[in-house]
CSV table of C-alpha atoms in Angstrom, one decimal:
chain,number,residue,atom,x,y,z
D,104,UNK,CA,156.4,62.0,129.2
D,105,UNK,CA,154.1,64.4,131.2
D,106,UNK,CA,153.7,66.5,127.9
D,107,UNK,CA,152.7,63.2,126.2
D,108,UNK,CA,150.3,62.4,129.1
D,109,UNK,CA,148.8,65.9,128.7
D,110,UNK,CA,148.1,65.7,125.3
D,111,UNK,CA,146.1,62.1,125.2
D,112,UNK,CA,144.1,63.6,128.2
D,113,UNK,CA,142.9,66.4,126.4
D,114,UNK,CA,142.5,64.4,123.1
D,115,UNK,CA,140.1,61.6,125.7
D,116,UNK,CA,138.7,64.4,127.0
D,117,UNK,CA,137.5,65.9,123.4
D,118,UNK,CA,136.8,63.2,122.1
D,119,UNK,CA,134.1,62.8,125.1
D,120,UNK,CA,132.5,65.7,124.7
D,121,UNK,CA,131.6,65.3,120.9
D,122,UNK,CA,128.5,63.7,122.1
D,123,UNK,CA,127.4,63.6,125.6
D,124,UNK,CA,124.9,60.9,127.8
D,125,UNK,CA,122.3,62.1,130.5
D,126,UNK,CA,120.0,59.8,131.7
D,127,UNK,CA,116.4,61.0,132.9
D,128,UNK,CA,113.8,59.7,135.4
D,129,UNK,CA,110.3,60.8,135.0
D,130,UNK,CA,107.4,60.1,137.6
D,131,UNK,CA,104.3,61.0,137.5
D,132,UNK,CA,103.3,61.6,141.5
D,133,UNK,CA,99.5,62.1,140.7
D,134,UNK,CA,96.4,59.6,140.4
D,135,UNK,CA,95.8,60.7,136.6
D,136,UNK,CA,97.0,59.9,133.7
D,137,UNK,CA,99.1,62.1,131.4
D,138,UNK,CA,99.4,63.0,128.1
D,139,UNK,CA,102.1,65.1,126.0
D,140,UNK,CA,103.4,65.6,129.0
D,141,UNK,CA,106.7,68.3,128.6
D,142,UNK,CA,110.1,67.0,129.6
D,143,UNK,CA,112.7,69.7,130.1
D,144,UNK,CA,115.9,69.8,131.1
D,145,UNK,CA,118.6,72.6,130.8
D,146,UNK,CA,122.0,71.5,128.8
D,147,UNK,CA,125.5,73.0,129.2
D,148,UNK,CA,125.9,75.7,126.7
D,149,UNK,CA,129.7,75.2,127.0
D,150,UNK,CA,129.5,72.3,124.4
D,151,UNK,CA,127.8,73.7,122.3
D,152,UNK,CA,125.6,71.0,121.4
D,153,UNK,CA,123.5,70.8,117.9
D,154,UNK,CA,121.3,67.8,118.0
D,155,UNK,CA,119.9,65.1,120.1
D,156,UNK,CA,118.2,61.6,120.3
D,157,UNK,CA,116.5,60.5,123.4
D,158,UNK,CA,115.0,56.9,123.4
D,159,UNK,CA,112.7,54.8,125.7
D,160,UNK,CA,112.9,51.2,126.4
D,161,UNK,CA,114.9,51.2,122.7
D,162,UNK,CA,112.1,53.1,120.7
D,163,UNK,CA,113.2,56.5,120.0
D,164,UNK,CA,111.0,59.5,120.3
D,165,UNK,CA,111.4,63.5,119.2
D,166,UNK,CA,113.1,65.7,120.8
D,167,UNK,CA,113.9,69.3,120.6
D,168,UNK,CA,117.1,71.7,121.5
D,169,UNK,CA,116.3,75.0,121.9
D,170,UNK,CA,118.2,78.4,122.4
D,171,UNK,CA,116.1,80.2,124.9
D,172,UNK,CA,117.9,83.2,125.9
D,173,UNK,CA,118.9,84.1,121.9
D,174,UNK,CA,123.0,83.7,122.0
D,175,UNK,CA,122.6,81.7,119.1
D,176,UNK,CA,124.1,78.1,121.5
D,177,UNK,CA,121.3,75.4,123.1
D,178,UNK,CA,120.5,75.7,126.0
D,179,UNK,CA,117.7,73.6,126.8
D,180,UNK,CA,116.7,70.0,125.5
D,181,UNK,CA,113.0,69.7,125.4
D,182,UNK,CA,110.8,66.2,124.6
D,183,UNK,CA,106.9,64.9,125.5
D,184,UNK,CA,105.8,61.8,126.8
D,185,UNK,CA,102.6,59.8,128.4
D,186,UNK,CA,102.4,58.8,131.8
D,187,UNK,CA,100.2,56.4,133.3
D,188,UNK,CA,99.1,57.5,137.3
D,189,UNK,CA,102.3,56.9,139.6
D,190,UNK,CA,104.0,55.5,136.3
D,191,UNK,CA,107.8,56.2,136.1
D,192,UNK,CA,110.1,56.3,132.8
D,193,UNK,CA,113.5,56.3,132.0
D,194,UNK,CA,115.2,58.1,128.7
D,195,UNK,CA,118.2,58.1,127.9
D,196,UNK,CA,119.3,61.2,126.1
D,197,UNK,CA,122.3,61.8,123.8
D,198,UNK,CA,123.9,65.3,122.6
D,199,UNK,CA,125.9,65.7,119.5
D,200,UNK,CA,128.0,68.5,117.7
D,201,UNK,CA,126.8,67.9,114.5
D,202,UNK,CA,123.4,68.4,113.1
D,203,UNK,CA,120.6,65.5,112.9
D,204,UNK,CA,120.6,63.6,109.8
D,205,UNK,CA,116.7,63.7,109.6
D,206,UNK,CA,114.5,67.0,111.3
D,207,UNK,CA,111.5,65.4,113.2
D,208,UNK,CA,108.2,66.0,111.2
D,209,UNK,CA,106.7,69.4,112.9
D,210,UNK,CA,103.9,69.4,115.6
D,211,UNK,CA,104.0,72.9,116.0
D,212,UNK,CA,104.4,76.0,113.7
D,213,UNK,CA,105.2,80.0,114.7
D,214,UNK,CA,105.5,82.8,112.2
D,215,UNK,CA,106.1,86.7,112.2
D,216,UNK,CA,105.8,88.9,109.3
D,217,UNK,CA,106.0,92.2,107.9
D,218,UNK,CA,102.9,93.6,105.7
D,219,UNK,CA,103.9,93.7,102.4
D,220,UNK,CA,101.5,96.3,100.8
D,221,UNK,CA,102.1,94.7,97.3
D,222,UNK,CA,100.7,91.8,98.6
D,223,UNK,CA,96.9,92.3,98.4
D,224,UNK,CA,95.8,88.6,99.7
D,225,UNK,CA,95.4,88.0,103.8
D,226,UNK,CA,97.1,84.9,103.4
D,227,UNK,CA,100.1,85.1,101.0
D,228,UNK,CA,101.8,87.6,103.1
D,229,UNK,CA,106.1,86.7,102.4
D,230,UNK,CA,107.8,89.1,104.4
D,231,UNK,CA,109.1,86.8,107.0
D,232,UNK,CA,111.2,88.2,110.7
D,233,UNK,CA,111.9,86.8,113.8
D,234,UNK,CA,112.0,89.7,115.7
D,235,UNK,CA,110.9,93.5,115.8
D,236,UNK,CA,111.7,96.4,118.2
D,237,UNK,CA,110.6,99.5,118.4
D,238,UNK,CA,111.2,102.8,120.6
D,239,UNK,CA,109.2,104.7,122.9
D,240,UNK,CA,105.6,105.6,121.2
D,241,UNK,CA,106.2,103.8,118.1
D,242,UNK,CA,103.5,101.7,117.2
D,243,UNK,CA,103.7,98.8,114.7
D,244,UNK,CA,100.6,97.1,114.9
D,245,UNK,CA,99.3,97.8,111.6
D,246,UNK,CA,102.8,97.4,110.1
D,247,UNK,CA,102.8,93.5,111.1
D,248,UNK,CA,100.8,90.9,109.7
D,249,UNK,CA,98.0,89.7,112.3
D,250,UNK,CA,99.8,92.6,114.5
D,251,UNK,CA,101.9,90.2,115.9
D,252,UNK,CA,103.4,86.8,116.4
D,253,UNK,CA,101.2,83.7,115.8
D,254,UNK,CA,101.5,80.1,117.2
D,255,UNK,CA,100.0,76.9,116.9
D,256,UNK,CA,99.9,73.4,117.6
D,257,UNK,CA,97.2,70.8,116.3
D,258,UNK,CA,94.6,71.9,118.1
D,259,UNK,CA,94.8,75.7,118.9
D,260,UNK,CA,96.5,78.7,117.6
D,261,UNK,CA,97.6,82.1,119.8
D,262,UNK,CA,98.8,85.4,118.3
D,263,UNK,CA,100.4,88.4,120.9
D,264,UNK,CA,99.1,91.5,119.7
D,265,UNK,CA,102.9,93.9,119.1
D,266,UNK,CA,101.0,97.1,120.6
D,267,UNK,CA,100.7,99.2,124.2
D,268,UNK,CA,97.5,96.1,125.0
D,269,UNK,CA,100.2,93.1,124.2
D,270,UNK,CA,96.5,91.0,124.2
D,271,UNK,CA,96.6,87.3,123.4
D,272,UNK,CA,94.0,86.4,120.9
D,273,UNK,CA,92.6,82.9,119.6
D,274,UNK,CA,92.0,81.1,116.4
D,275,UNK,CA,89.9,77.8,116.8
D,276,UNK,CA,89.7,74.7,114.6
D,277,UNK,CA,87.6,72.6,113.1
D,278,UNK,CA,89.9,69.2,113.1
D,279,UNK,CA,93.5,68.8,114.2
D,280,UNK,CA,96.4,70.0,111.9
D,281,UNK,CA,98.3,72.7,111.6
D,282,UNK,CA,97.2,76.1,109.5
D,283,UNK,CA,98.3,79.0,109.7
D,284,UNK,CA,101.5,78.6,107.2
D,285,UNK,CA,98.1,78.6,104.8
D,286,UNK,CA,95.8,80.8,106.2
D,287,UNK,CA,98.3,83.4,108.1
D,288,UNK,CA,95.0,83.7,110.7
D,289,UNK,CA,93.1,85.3,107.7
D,290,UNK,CA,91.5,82.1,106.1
D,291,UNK,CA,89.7,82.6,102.9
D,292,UNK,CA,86.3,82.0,101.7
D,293,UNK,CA,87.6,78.3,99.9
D,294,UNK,CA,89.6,77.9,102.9
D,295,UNK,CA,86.6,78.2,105.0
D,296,UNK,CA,84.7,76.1,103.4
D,297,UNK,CA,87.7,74.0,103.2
D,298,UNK,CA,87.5,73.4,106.9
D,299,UNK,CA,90.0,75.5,108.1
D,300,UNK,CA,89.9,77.3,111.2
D,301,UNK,CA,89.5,81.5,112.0
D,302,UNK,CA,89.7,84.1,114.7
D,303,UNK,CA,87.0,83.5,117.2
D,304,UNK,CA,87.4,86.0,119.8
D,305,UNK,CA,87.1,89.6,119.8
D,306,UNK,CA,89.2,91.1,122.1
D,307,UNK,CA,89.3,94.9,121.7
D,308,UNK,CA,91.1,96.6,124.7
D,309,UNK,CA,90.5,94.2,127.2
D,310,UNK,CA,92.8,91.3,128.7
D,311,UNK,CA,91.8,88.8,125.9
D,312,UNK,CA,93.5,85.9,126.9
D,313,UNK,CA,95.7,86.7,130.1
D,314,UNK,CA,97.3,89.5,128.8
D,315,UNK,CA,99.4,91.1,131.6
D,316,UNK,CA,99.2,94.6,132.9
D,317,UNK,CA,100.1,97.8,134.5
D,318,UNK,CA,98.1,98.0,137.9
D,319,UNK,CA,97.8,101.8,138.7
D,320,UNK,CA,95.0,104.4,140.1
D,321,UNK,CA,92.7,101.4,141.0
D,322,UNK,CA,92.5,100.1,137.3
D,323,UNK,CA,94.9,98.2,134.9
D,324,UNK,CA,96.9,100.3,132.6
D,325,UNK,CA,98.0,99.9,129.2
D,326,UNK,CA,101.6,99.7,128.7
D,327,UNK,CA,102.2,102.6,127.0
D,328,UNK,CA,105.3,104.0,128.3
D,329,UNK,CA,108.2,101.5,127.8
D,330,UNK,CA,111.3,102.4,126.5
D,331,UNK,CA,112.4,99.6,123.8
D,332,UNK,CA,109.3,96.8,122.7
D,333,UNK,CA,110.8,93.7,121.5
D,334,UNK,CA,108.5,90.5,120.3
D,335,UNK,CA,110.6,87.8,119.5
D,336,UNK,CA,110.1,84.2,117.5
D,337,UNK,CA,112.4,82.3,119.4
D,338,UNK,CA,111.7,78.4,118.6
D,339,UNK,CA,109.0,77.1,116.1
D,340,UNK,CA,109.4,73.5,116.7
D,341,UNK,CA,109.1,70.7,115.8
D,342,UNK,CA,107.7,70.0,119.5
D,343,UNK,CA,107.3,73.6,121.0
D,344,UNK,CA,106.9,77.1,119.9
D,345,UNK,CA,108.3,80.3,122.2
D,346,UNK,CA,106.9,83.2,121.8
D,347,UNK,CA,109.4,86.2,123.9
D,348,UNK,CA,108.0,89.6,124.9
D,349,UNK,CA,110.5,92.3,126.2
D,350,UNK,CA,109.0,95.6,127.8
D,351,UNK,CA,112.2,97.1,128.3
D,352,UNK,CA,112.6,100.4,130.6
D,353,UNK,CA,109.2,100.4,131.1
D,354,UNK,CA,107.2,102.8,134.0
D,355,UNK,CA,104.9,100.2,135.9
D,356,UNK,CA,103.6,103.7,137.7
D,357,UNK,CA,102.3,104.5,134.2
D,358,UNK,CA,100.2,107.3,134.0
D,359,UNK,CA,102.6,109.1,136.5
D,360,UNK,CA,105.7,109.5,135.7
D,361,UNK,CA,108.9,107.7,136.7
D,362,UNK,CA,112.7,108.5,137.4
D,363,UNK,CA,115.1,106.1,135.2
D,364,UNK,CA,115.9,103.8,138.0
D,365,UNK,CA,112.4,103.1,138.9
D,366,UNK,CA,111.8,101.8,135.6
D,367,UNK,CA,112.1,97.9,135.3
D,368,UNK,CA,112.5,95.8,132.5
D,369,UNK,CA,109.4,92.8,132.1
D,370,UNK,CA,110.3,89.9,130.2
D,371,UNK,CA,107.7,87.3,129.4
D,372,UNK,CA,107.9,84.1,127.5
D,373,UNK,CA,105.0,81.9,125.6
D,374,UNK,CA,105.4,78.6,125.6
D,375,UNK,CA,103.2,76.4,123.1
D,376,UNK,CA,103.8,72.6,123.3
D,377,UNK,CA,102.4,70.0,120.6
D,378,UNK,CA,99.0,68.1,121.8
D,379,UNK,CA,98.2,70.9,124.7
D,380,UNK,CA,95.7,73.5,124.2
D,381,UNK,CA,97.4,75.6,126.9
D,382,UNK,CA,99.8,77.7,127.0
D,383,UNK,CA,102.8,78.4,129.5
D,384,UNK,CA,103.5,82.1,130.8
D,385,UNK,CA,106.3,83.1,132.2
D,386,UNK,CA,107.0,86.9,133.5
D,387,UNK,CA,110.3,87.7,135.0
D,388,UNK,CA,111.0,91.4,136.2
D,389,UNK,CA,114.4,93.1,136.3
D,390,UNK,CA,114.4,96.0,138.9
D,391,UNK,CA,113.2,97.3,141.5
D,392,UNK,CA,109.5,95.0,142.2
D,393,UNK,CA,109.0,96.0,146.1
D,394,UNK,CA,105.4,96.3,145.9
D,395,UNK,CA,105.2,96.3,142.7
D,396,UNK,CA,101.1,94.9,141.5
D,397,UNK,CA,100.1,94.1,137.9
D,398,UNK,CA,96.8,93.0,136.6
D,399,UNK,CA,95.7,89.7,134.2
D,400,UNK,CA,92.5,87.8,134.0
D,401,UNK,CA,90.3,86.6,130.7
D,402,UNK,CA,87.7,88.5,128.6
D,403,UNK,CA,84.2,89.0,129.6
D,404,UNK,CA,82.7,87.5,126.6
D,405,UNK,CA,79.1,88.6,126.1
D,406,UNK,CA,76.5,86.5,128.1
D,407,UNK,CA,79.4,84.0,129.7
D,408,UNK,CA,78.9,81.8,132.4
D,409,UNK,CA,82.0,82.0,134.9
D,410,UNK,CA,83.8,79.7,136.5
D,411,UNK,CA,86.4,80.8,139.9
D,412,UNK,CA,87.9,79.5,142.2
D,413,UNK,CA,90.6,81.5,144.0
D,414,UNK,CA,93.6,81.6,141.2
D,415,UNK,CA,91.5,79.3,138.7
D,416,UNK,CA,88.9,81.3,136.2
D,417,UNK,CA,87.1,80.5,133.5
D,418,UNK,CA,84.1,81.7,131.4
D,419,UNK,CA,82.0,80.2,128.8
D,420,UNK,CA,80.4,82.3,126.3
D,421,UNK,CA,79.1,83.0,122.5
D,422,UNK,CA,80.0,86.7,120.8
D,423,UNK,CA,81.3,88.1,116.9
D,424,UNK,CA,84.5,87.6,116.7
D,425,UNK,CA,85.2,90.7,115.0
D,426,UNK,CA,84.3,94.5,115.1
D,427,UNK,CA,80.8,95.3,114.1
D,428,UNK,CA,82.1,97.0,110.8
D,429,UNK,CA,83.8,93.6,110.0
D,430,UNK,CA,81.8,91.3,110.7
D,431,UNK,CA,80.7,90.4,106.9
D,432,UNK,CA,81.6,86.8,106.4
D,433,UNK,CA,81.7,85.4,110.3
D,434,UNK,CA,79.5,84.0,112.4
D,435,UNK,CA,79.3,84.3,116.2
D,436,UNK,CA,81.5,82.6,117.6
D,437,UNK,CA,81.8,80.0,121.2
D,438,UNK,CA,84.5,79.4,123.6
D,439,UNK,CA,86.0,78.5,126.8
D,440,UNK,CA,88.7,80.7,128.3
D,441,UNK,CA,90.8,80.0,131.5
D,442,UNK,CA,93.6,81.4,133.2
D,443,UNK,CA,95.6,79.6,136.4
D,444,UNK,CA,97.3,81.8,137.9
D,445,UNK,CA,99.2,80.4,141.5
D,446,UNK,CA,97.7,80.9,144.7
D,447,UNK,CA,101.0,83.0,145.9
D,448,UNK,CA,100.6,85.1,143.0
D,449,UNK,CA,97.1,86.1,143.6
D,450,UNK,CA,96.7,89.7,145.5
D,451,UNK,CA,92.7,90.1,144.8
D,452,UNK,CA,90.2,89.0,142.3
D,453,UNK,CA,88.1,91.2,141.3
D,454,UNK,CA,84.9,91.1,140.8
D,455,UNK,CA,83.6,90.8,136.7
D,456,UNK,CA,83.1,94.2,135.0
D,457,UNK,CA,81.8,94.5,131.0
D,458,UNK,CA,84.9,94.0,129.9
D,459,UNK,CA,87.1,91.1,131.9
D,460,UNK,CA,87.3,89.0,134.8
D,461,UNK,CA,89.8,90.4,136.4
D,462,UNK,CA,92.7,90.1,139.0
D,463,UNK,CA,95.1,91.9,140.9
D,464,UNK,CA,98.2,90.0,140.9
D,465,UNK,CA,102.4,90.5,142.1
D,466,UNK,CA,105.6,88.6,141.6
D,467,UNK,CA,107.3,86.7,143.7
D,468,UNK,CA,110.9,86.4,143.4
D,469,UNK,CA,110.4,88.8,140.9
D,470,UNK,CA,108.3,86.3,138.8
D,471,UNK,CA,104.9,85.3,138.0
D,472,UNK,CA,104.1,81.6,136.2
D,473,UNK,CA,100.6,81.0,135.0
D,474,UNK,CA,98.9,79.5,132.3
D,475,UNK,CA,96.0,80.5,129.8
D,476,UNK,CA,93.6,77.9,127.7
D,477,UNK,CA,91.2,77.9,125.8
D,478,UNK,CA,88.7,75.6,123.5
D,479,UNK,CA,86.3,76.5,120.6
D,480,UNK,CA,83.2,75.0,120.2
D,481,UNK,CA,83.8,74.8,116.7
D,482,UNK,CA,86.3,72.2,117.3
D,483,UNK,CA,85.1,68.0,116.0
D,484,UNK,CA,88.0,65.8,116.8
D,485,UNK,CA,88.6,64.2,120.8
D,486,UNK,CA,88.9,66.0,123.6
D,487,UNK,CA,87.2,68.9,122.6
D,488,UNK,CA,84.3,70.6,124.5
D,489,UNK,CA,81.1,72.5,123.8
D,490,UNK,CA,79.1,73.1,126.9
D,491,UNK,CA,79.7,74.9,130.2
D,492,UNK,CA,80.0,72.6,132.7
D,493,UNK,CA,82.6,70.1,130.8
D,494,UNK,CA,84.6,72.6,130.0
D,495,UNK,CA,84.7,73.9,133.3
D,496,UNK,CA,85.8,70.2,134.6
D,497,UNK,CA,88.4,70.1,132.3
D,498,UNK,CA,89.7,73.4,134.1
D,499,UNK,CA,89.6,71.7,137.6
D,500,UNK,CA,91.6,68.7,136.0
D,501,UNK,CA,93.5,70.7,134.0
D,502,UNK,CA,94.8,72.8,137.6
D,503,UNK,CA,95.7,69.7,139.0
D,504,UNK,CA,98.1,68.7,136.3
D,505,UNK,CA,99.7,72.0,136.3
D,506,UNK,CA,100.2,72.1,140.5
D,507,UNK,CA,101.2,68.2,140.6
D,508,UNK,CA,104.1,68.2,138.5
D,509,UNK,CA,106.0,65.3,137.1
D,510,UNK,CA,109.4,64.9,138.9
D,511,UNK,CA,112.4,65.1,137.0
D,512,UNK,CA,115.8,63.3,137.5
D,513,UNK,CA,118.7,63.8,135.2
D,514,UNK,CA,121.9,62.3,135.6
D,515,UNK,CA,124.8,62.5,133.0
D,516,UNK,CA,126.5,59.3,131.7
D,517,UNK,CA,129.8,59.2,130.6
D,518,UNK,CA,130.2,57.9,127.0
């Protein structure tokens, strides 16, 4: 009888966990409005769960399941949503073992690709990866298409550049969509006239777009000696793109040298979510961090106007956004760059230089979260921005959405 009892207990309690119930509260604490607003919630890994559906009110909405630390089972469930001021919303979220019958259509895109040299078009490059690493002094910057991962959502597109500078660049658009499974970041003449969008930012050896560095000898430092360099693709939608950097063994006293055990390994994540044009950093260090500075901040592009306020910078400005030698075809090009970077974070900001506004910054908890954003003038459809001082407001707002955060309640249901 007990053996029979044992049995239908473990048969209930498999049964139960082919699909899975959580329920989850949002509020919205703040006096604004929200929009594409990302929900996230982490999932047992356990279960091993391959699709969801998560509803409000009856309608159902998108959602995406991610394996964010790359041992191949989901780990987090992921969806977006609109919040009126003080509004509050429940979903009610269901995991499955099997896969979804239909994929949601894609709001995002991601790619990473090899050069293939027998390929002579920019933009029909087919040599597809989801991952590269390289050893100590190997460079593979010119062996990757646009040197690097690219990312995009409707209204903006990032690449990382896979070198020593790990630089985030910018494409702009013209109108909303997504591009860069035709253009690969290289549009075409027909393309261009098309409508499509292009590179517009130069970013040579400076931060670019928040790139994080080495902070040594007064000055930021490349990093150039790190033992194993890994850029990975880690999720290309269909609501978010993640973008992984691994510096692993790398010196932060870079250009002295280091013993083995004072090396640390840096680990930072992109996050790119559909209907935002920022983007989520998010630096973790492994090692030994006592003390331990770095150094961020945004281009200096030529002529800018600059916007600061303690961990919030911006700049406004108009440049090529190419090399002198390249810049046949292109037309100068103007944006809006900002970086938020949290008060806690911030050790000194430094006054603006030819290059970059930059800062002095150090972990806490071994940890730094900021974000980077950008808008091109270029840009026709809502919500976009082509002077100064609007887009300098939409940094003060934008601040305020990232320091108020929506609360998040999750409670699992038993089904």
């Amino acid at each position: 009888m007990k053996r029979l009892l044992s049995i239908i207990i473990a048969a209930s309690a498999s049964l139960t966990m082919v699909a899975q119930g959580k329920q989850v509260t949002v509020t919205n604490p703040s006096n604004f409005s929200r929009i594409s607003e990302p929900i996230v919630i982490d999932i047992d890994e356990r279960h091993e769960y391959l699709s969801a559906v998560v509803s409000c009110n009856g309608v159902t909405i998108d959602c995406q399941l991610d394996d964010t630390d790359g041992n191949g089972i989901n780990d987090q469930l992921c969806f977006l949503t609109s919040l009126e001021k003080k509004e509050k919303k429940t979903f009610n979220v269901t995991l499955f073992k099997h896969y979804a019958d239909k994929a949601a259509e894609p709001k995002v895109y991601a790619q990473m690709m090899m050069t293939n040299k027998k390929v002579k078009s920019n933009n029909k490059q087919d040599l597809y990866i989801s991952s590269l690493t390289v050893e100590n002094g190997t460079n593979p910057y010119w062996m990757l298409h646009h040197h690097g991962p690219a990312f995009e959502n409707e209204m903006v597109a990032y690449r990382i550049y896979f070198d020593e500078r790990q630089t985030v660049d910018i494409y702009g658009k013209y109108r909303k969509g997504l591009e860069l499974k035709d253009t690969q970041f290289y549009p075409d003449a027909k393309q261009k006239a098309d409508g499509y969008g292009d590179d517009v930012l130069w970013v040579g050896q400076t931060f670019g777009l928040g790139a994080l560095r080495g902070w040594a000898d007064g000055k930021p430092q490349m990093l150039l000696d790190v033992n194993k360099r890994t850029l990975s693709v880690m999720s290309a939608g269909p609501l978010r793109t993640i973008v992984k950097v691994e510096d692993k063994g790398w010196n932060p006293y870079y250009p002295e040298k280091c013993k083995q055990e004072q090396r640390v390994d840096m680990t930072t994540i992109y996050t790119l979510y559909a209907g935002r044009r920022d983007c989520m950093v998010d630096m973790k260090l492994k090692g030994k961090t006592d003390g331990l500075h770095l150094a961020t901040g945004i281009i200096n592009v030529k002529n800018s106007e600059e916007y600061c306020n303690k961990g919030l910078r911006g700049c406004w400005g108009t440049d090529w956004p190419v090399s002198e030698k390249d810049s046949a075809g292109h037309k100068r090009e103007t944006v809006g760059l900002g970086i938020c970077i949290p008060a806690k974070n911030v050790v000194e900001v430094l006054p603006a230089n030819k290059d970059n506004y930059p800062y002095v910054v150090a972990p806490t908890e071994a940890a730094i979260h900021y974000a980077i954003t950008f808008a091109s003038d270029n840009e026709t459809f809502d919500g976009s921005y082509h002077n100064a001082s609007d887009f300098f407001n939409y940094l003060k707002q934008w601040r305020k959405r990232l320091e108020d955060k929506v609360k998040i309640e999750v409670k699992d249901m038993y089904m």
